[in-house]
CSV table of C-alpha atoms and ligand atoms in Angstrom, one decimal:
chain,number,residue,atom,x,y,z
A,8,UNK,CA,-23.3,-23.7,0.9
A,9,UNK,CA,-23.6,-24.1,-2.6
A,10,UNK,CA,-23.0,-21.4,-5.0
A,11,UNK,CA,-22.5,-20.6,-8.5
A,12,UNK,CA,-18.4,-19.9,-9.1
A,13,UNK,CA,-19.0,-16.5,-11.2
A,14,UNK,CA,-15.3,-17.1,-12.5
A,15,UNK,CA,-16.0,-20.3,-13.9
A,16,UNK,CA,-19.7,-21.0,-14.0
A,17,UNK,CA,-19.4,-24.0,-12.1
A,18,UNK,CA,-21.3,-25.0,-8.7
A,19,UNK,CA,-19.1,-25.3,-6.1
A,20,UNK,CA,-19.1,-25.8,-2.3
A,21,UNK,CA,-17.6,-22.4,-0.8
A,22,UNK,CA,-17.6,-20.3,2.4
A,23,UNK,CA,-18.6,-16.7,2.8
A,24,UNK,CA,-15.3,-14.8,3.7
A,25,UNK,CA,-17.1,-12.5,6.2
A,26,UNK,CA,-19.7,-13.8,8.7
A,27,UNK,CA,-23.0,-12.4,8.0
A,28,UNK,CA,-25.3,-11.2,10.7
A,29,UNK,CA,-26.6,-13.9,12.4
A,30,UNK,CA,-23.8,-16.6,10.8
A,31,UNK,CA,-23.3,-19.4,12.9
A,32,UNK,CA,-19.4,-19.2,12.3
A,33,UNK,CA,-17.5,-17.0,14.6
A,34,UNK,CA,-14.4,-15.0,13.5
A,35,UNK,CA,-10.9,-16.4,14.2
A,36,UNK,CA,-9.2,-15.8,17.4
A,37,UNK,CA,-5.7,-14.7,17.7
A,38,UNK,CA,-5.0,-18.2,19.2
A,39,UNK,CA,-6.7,-19.8,16.0
A,40,UNK,CA,-4.6,-17.8,13.9
A,41,UNK,CA,-1.1,-17.9,15.4
A,42,UNK,CA,1.1,-21.1,14.4
A,43,UNK,CA,4.9,-21.5,15.5
A,44,UNK,CA,6.6,-18.9,17.6
A,45,UNK,CA,8.1,-16.4,15.6
A,46,UNK,CA,11.5,-16.9,15.7
A,47,UNK,CA,12.7,-13.3,14.8
A,48,UNK,CA,14.9,-11.3,17.3
A,49,UNK,CA,13.5,-9.6,20.2
A,50,UNK,CA,12.5,-6.5,19.0
A,51,UNK,CA,12.4,-7.0,15.3
A,52,UNK,CA,9.9,-4.7,13.8
A,53,UNK,CA,8.2,-7.7,11.9
A,54,UNK,CA,6.8,-9.0,15.3
A,55,UNK,CA,4.6,-5.8,14.8
A,56,UNK,CA,3.4,-6.5,11.4
A,57,UNK,CA,2.4,-10.0,12.1
A,58,UNK,CA,1.0,-8.8,15.3
A,59,UNK,CA,-1.7,-6.5,12.7
A,60,UNK,CA,-1.9,-9.0,10.3
A,61,UNK,CA,-3.9,-11.2,12.9
A,62,UNK,CA,-5.7,-8.3,14.1
A,63,UNK,CA,-6.7,-7.7,10.6
A,64,UNK,CA,-7.9,-11.4,10.2
A,65,UNK,CA,-9.8,-11.1,13.4
A,66,UNK,CA,-10.9,-7.9,13.0
A,67,UNK,CA,-12.6,-8.9,9.2
A,68,UNK,CA,-13.5,-12.0,10.1
A,69,UNK,CA,-11.4,-14.0,7.4
A,70,UNK,CA,-11.5,-17.6,7.9
A,71,UNK,CA,-8.5,-20.0,7.6
A,72,UNK,CA,-9.7,-21.4,4.5
A,73,UNK,CA,-10.0,-18.0,3.0
A,74,UNK,CA,-6.6,-16.7,3.3
A,75,UNK,CA,-3.3,-17.6,1.9
A,76,UNK,CA,0.1,-16.1,3.0
A,77,UNK,CA,2.9,-16.0,0.8
A,78,UNK,CA,6.4,-15.3,1.4
A,79,UNK,CA,9.9,-15.6,-0.5
A,80,UNK,CA,13.1,-15.6,1.7
A,81,UNK,CA,14.5,-13.7,4.5
A,82,UNK,CA,13.6,-12.7,8.0
A,83,UNK,CA,10.4,-11.0,7.1
A,84,UNK,CA,9.4,-14.1,4.8
A,85,UNK,CA,9.4,-16.4,7.2
A,86,UNK,CA,5.8,-15.0,7.9
A,87,UNK,CA,3.9,-17.6,6.7
A,88,UNK,CA,5.2,-20.2,9.2
A,89,UNK,CA,3.8,-18.3,11.7
A,90,UNK,CA,0.2,-17.7,10.5
A,91,UNK,CA,-2.5,-20.6,11.0
A,92,UNK,CA,-3.7,-20.8,7.4
A,93,UNK,CA,-2.8,-22.0,3.9
A,94,UNK,CA,0.6,-20.3,2.7
A,95,UNK,CA,3.9,-21.3,1.3
A,96,UNK,CA,7.3,-20.1,2.3
A,97,UNK,CA,8.8,-20.0,-1.5
A,98,UNK,CA,11.7,-19.0,-3.4
A,99,UNK,CA,13.9,-16.0,-2.7
A,100,UNK,CA,12.4,-13.2,-4.8
A,101,UNK,CA,9.8,-15.4,-6.4
A,102,UNK,CA,6.8,-14.6,-4.2
A,103,UNK,CA,4.9,-12.6,-6.5
A,104,UNK,CA,4.7,-15.0,-9.3
A,105,UNK,CA,3.7,-17.9,-6.9
A,106,UNK,CA,1.0,-15.5,-5.3
A,107,UNK,CA,-0.2,-14.5,-8.9
A,108,UNK,CA,-1.2,-18.3,-9.9
A,109,UNK,CA,-3.3,-18.7,-6.5
A,110,UNK,CA,-5.0,-15.0,-7.2
A,111,UNK,CA,-5.9,-15.9,-10.8
A,112,UNK,CA,-7.3,-19.3,-10.2
A,113,UNK,CA,-9.0,-19.1,-6.6
A,114,UNK,CA,-10.8,-15.7,-7.1
A,115,UNK,CA,-12.2,-16.7,-3.8
A,116,UNK,CA,-9.0,-16.3,-1.7
A,117,UNK,CA,-7.8,-13.1,0.0
A,118,UNK,CA,-4.2,-13.8,-0.9
A,119,UNK,CA,-1.4,-11.6,1.2
A,120,UNK,CA,2.4,-11.7,0.0
A,121,UNK,CA,5.1,-10.8,2.4
A,122,UNK,CA,8.9,-10.0,2.3
A,123,UNK,CA,11.6,-8.1,2.5
A,124,UNK,CA,13.4,-5.2,0.4
A,125,UNK,CA,16.0,-7.8,-1.1
A,126,UNK,CA,13.4,-10.3,-1.9
A,127,UNK,CA,11.3,-7.4,-3.5
A,128,UNK,CA,13.7,-5.2,-5.1
A,129,UNK,CA,16.6,-7.3,-5.8
A,130,UNK,CA,16.3,-10.8,-6.6
A,131,UNK,CA,12.5,-10.1,-7.1
A,132,UNK,CA,12.7,-6.8,-8.6
A,133,UNK,CA,11.7,-8.1,-12.2
A,134,UNK,CA,8.6,-10.0,-10.6
A,135,UNK,CA,7.5,-7.0,-8.5
A,136,UNK,CA,7.2,-4.6,-12.0
A,137,UNK,CA,5.5,-7.3,-13.7
A,138,UNK,CA,2.9,-8.2,-10.9
A,139,UNK,CA,2.1,-4.9,-10.5
A,140,UNK,CA,1.7,-3.5,-14.3
A,141,UNK,CA,-0.3,-6.7,-14.9
A,142,UNK,CA,-2.7,-5.4,-12.0
A,143,UNK,CA,-3.0,-8.9,-10.5
A,144,UNK,CA,-5.4,-8.9,-7.6
A,145,UNK,CA,-3.3,-9.4,-4.0
A,146,UNK,CA,-2.1,-7.3,-1.1
A,147,UNK,CA,1.8,-6.9,-1.0
A,148,UNK,CA,3.6,-5.8,1.9
A,149,UNK,CA,6.9,-5.4,2.0
A,150,UNK,CA,8.9,-4.8,5.4
A,151,UNK,CA,11.7,-2.8,4.9
A,152,UNK,CA,14.5,-2.7,6.9
A,153,UNK,CA,17.2,-1.4,4.5
A,154,UNK,CA,19.4,-4.4,4.6
A,155,UNK,CA,19.6,-8.0,4.3
A,156,UNK,CA,18.7,-9.3,7.5
A,157,UNK,CA,18.7,-13.0,7.0
A,158,UNK,CA,22.1,-13.4,5.6
A,159,UNK,CA,23.3,-10.9,8.2
A,160,UNK,CA,24.2,-7.8,6.8
A,161,UNK,CA,24.6,-7.0,3.1
A,162,UNK,CA,23.6,-3.9,1.2
A,163,UNK,CA,20.3,-3.9,0.3
A,164,UNK,CA,18.5,-1.9,-2.7
A,165,UNK,CA,16.9,0.4,-0.1
A,166,UNK,CA,19.9,1.1,2.4
A,167,UNK,CA,21.1,4.7,2.0
A,168,UNK,CA,24.4,5.8,0.7
A,169,UNK,CA,27.1,5.3,3.2
A,170,UNK,CA,25.7,2.5,4.5
A,171,UNK,CA,28.5,0.2,6.0
A,172,UNK,CA,27.7,-3.6,5.5
A,173,UNK,CA,29.3,-6.8,4.8
A,174,UNK,CA,29.4,-6.2,1.0
A,175,UNK,CA,30.0,-2.4,1.5
A,176,UNK,CA,33.0,-2.1,3.7
A,177,UNK,CA,33.6,1.5,3.1
A,178,UNK,CA,29.8,2.4,3.1
A,179,UNK,CA,27.5,2.0,0.3
A,180,UNK,CA,28.2,4.0,-3.0
A,181,UNK,CA,25.2,2.7,-5.0
A,182,UNK,CA,22.3,4.9,-4.9
A,183,UNK,CA,19.3,3.3,-3.1
A,184,UNK,CA,15.8,2.7,-4.9
A,185,UNK,CA,12.4,4.3,-3.5
A,186,UNK,CA,9.8,1.7,-3.3
A,187,UNK,CA,7.1,4.1,-3.6
A,188,UNK,CA,8.1,5.7,-6.9
A,189,UNK,CA,9.1,2.2,-8.0
A,190,UNK,CA,5.8,0.9,-7.6
A,191,UNK,CA,4.3,4.2,-9.2
A,192,UNK,CA,6.4,3.5,-12.1
A,193,UNK,CA,5.7,0.0,-12.7
A,194,UNK,CA,1.9,0.6,-12.7
A,195,UNK,CA,0.7,-0.4,-9.4
A,196,UNK,CA,-2.8,0.7,-8.8
A,197,UNK,CA,-2.3,1.1,-4.8
A,198,UNK,CA,0.5,2.4,-3.2
A,199,UNK,CA,1.1,3.1,0.6
A,200,UNK,CA,3.7,3.8,3.1
A,201,UNK,CA,3.6,2.9,6.9
A,202,UNK,CA,5.8,1.9,9.8
A,203,UNK,CA,5.5,-0.9,12.2
A,204,UNK,CA,6.4,1.5,15.3
A,205,UNK,CA,2.6,3.1,14.5
A,206,UNK,CA,0.4,0.1,14.9
A,207,UNK,CA,-2.9,1.7,14.2
A,208,UNK,CA,-1.8,3.3,10.7
A,209,UNK,CA,-0.3,-0.3,9.8
A,210,UNK,CA,-3.5,-1.9,10.1
A,211,UNK,CA,-5.6,1.2,8.5
A,212,UNK,CA,-2.9,0.6,5.8
A,213,UNK,CA,-3.5,-3.2,5.3
A,214,UNK,CA,-7.2,-3.1,5.5
A,215,UNK,CA,-7.3,-0.5,2.7
A,216,UNK,CA,-4.9,-2.5,0.7
A,217,UNK,CA,-6.9,-5.4,1.2
A,218,UNK,CA,-10.2,-3.7,0.1
A,219,UNK,CA,-8.2,-2.4,-2.9
A,220,UNK,CA,-9.5,-4.4,-6.3
A,221,UNK,CA,-6.3,-5.0,-7.6
A,222,UNK,CA,-2.4,-5.0,-6.8
A,223,UNK,CA,-2.1,-3.3,-3.8
A,224,UNK,CA,1.5,-2.6,-2.5
A,225,UNK,CA,2.7,-1.3,1.1
A,226,UNK,CA,6.0,-0.4,2.3
A,227,UNK,CA,6.1,-0.8,5.8
A,228,UNK,CA,9.5,0.3,7.5
A,229,UNK,CA,10.5,-2.4,10.2
A,230,UNK,CA,13.7,-2.2,12.0
A,231,UNK,CA,16.3,-5.1,11.8
A,232,UNK,CA,17.5,-4.4,15.5
A,233,UNK,CA,20.1,-6.8,15.0
A,234,UNK,CA,21.8,-5.3,11.9
A,235,UNK,CA,20.4,-1.7,11.4
A,236,UNK,CA,19.5,-0.5,14.7
A,237,UNK,CA,17.8,2.9,14.7
A,238,UNK,CA,17.4,3.0,11.0
A,239,UNK,CA,13.7,4.6,11.4
A,240,UNK,CA,14.1,6.9,14.5
A,241,UNK,CA,13.5,10.0,12.6
A,242,UNK,CA,9.8,8.5,11.6
A,243,UNK,CA,9.0,7.5,15.2
A,244,UNK,CA,7.9,10.3,17.4
A,245,UNK,CA,8.8,8.0,20.7
A,246,UNK,CA,12.8,8.1,19.2
A,247,UNK,CA,12.0,12.1,18.9
A,248,UNK,CA,11.4,11.7,15.0
A,249,UNK,CA,8.2,12.6,13.2
A,250,UNK,CA,5.5,10.8,11.6
A,251,UNK,CA,4.1,12.8,8.9
A,252,UNK,CA,0.7,11.8,7.6
A,253,UNK,CA,0.1,12.7,3.6
A,254,UNK,CA,-1.8,15.8,3.6
A,255,UNK,CA,-5.4,15.6,3.2
A,256,UNK,CA,-5.5,18.0,0.1
A,257,UNK,CA,-3.3,15.0,-1.8
A,258,UNK,CA,-5.1,13.9,-4.7
A,259,UNK,CA,-4.7,10.0,-4.6
A,260,UNK,CA,-5.4,9.4,-8.4
A,261,UNK,CA,-2.6,12.0,-9.3
A,262,UNK,CA,0.3,9.7,-10.1
A,263,UNK,CA,2.7,12.6,-10.6
A,264,UNK,CA,1.5,14.1,-7.4
A,265,UNK,CA,2.0,10.9,-5.8
A,266,UNK,CA,5.8,10.9,-7.7
A,267,UNK,CA,6.8,14.1,-6.0
A,268,UNK,CA,5.4,13.5,-2.5
A,269,UNK,CA,7.6,10.1,-2.5
A,270,UNK,CA,10.4,12.4,-3.3
A,271,UNK,CA,10.7,14.0,0.0
A,272,UNK,CA,13.8,13.6,2.6
A,273,UNK,CA,13.7,10.7,4.9
A,274,UNK,CA,11.4,10.3,6.9
A,275,UNK,CA,8.8,11.9,4.2
A,276,UNK,CA,5.2,10.8,4.3
A,277,UNK,CA,3.0,8.1,5.4
A,278,UNK,CA,-0.4,7.0,4.0
A,279,UNK,CA,-2.2,6.2,0.6
A,280,UNK,CA,0.1,7.9,-1.9
A,281,UNK,CA,-1.8,6.5,-4.9
A,282,UNK,CA,-5.3,4.6,-5.6
A,283,UNK,CA,-7.0,4.0,-8.8
A,284,UNK,CA,-9.3,1.7,-10.5
A,285,UNK,CA,-8.4,-0.5,-13.1
A,286,UNK,CA,-9.6,-3.7,-14.9
A,287,UNK,CA,-7.5,-6.3,-13.1
A,288,UNK,CA,-6.0,-9.4,-15.0
A,289,UNK,CA,-8.2,-11.5,-12.8
A,290,UNK,CA,-11.1,-10.0,-14.3
A,291,UNK,CA,-9.7,-10.0,-17.6
A,292,UNK,CA,-9.1,-13.5,-17.9
A,293,UNK,CA,-12.2,-14.4,-16.0
A,294,UNK,CA,-13.8,-12.9,-19.0
A,295,UNK,CA,-12.1,-14.8,-21.5
A,296,UNK,CA,-12.7,-17.9,-19.6
A,297,UNK,CA,-16.6,-17.3,-19.9
A,298,UNK,CA,-16.3,-16.5,-23.5
A,299,UNK,CA,-14.5,-19.7,-23.7
A,300,UNK,CA,-16.9,-21.9,-21.9
A,301,UNK,CA,-20.0,-20.4,-23.9
A,302,UNK,CA,-18.3,-21.5,-27.2
A,303,UNK,CA,-17.8,-25.2,-25.7
A,304,UNK,CA,-21.3,-25.5,-23.8
A,305,UNK,CA,-22.7,-28.8,-23.7
A,306,UNK,CA,-19.9,-30.5,-25.4
A,307,UNK,CA,-18.0,-33.7,-23.9
A,308,UNK,CA,-14.5,-33.3,-23.1
A,309,UNK,CA,-13.4,-35.5,-26.3
A,310,UNK,CA,-15.8,-33.2,-28.3
A,311,UNK,CA,-13.9,-30.1,-27.3
A,312,UNK,CA,-10.2,-31.8,-27.9
A,313,UNK,CA,-11.5,-33.0,-31.5
A,314,UNK,CA,-12.5,-29.3,-32.2
A,315,UNK,CA,-8.8,-28.3,-31.1
A,316,UNK,CA,-7.1,-30.9,-33.5
A,317,UNK,CA,-9.6,-30.1,-35.9
A,318,UNK,CA,-8.6,-26.1,-36.0
A,319,UNK,CA,-4.8,-27.5,-36.2
A,320,UNK,CA,-5.5,-29.7,-39.1
B,4,LIG,C1,18.6,-17.5,-5.0
B,4,LIG,C2,18.9,-17.1,-3.7
B,4,LIG,N1,20.0,-16.2,-3.5
B,4,LIG,C3,20.3,-15.6,-2.6
B,4,LIG,C4,20.1,-16.4,-1.1
B,4,LIG,C5,20.2,-16.0,0.2
B,4,LIG,N2,19.4,-14.9,0.6
B,4,LIG,C6,18.3,-15.3,1.6
B,4,LIG,S1,17.3,-14.3,2.3
B,4,LIG,C7,18.4,-12.8,1.3
B,4,LIG,C8,18.2,-11.5,1.5
B,4,LIG,C9,17.4,-11.1,2.5
B,4,LIG,O1,17.1,-10.0,2.8
B,4,LIG,P1,15.5,-9.2,2.4
B,4,LIG,O2,14.5,-9.9,1.7
B,4,LIG,O3,15.7,-7.9,2.5
B,4,LIG,O4,14.9,-9.9,3.8
B,4,LIG,P2,15.2,-9.8,5.5
B,4,LIG,O5,15.9,-10.6,5.7
B,4,LIG,O6,15.9,-8.3,5.7
B,4,LIG,O7,13.9,-9.3,6.1
B,4,LIG,C10,19.5,-13.5,0.8
B,4,LIG,C11,20.3,-12.6,-0.4
B,4,LIG,C12,18.9,-17.2,-1.3
B,4,LIG,N3,18.2,-17.8,-0.5
B,4,LIG,N4,18.6,-17.7,-2.6
B,5,LIG,S1,18.1,-10.2,11.8
B,5,LIG,FE1,17.2,-8.1,11.9
B,5,LIG,S2,15.3,-8.6,10.2
B,5,LIG,FE2,16.2,-10.8,10.8
B,5,LIG,S3,14.9,-11.3,12.8
B,5,LIG,FE3,16.7,-10.2,13.8
B,5,LIG,S4,16.0,-7.9,13.8
B,5,LIG,FE4,14.7,-9.0,12.7
B,6,LIG,MG1,15.4,-6.4,4.4
């Protein structure tokens, strides 16, 4: 159908992202969304995240051309290969700038970025901070396994003290970062935590993140069975651990309370730590664009160029 593009004031052919009652198009089936066979090790936590992403697409009736799946480099970042939709397996640590460009230029798309703890907080640490503070609309799911999986066991920024790896043969000596605190301090407007062993909760967090108007960050514990087996057993009731949801009394608009909650010893809490509504960079840029379009209304391209040159004289 033809609709007015609210961001640019143009008339473009667009298709609504959700099927209205009686609409001809049906939601996608898992078969239609799944691409390649995942090449992860059997038992890797990332399988669960992928399965729940498919479920989200199915449940929310998102269509191929309305989703984009971006990732950096790492085992977890192979994600877009396995999704039958637009996306990119981009550069290590650079998923967010790439996803930002898409989000800002294509307001009609749902932009999802996936990646690992190394990708997000080591090489991509700067991009994480700036994407969060700019409040660019997208959902970023970090599959945190506390290790560099793809490169076969190096210490990551979330590896706990004492973790023995190829880069810390005598045990990690550097203090790990806390992804939730990091996201809060950077200015993310939606901050949540979940674990791949609790599928219902993962889906719940991904849905809430997708519905958030702004930068939504979800830390998802996802075990690397090859290089950090048992890392998250303490958060898994099936392995004798506990899954503690954030208390119902927690005020999600209180950043200090969220910060305090995030400081609990592992396994800590799961759920939404923080959620506030703040204008996005997308909305602010769209406003500037609207103003500029108004100024040049009715002018031909060469006349706009001439105006620019005149200003430069
Ligand atoms: C610029 C650059 N530096 C280093 C690498 C090597 N490298 C690839 S993936 C990776 C770390 C992956 O760890 P993480 O992001 O936690 O993902 P995981 O494999 O654990 O899912 C590294 C160091 C690279 N590909 N590019
Ligand atoms: S190495 Fe670890 S993170 Fe990578 S696929 Fe295997 S289990 Fe998953
Ligand atoms: Mg990792």
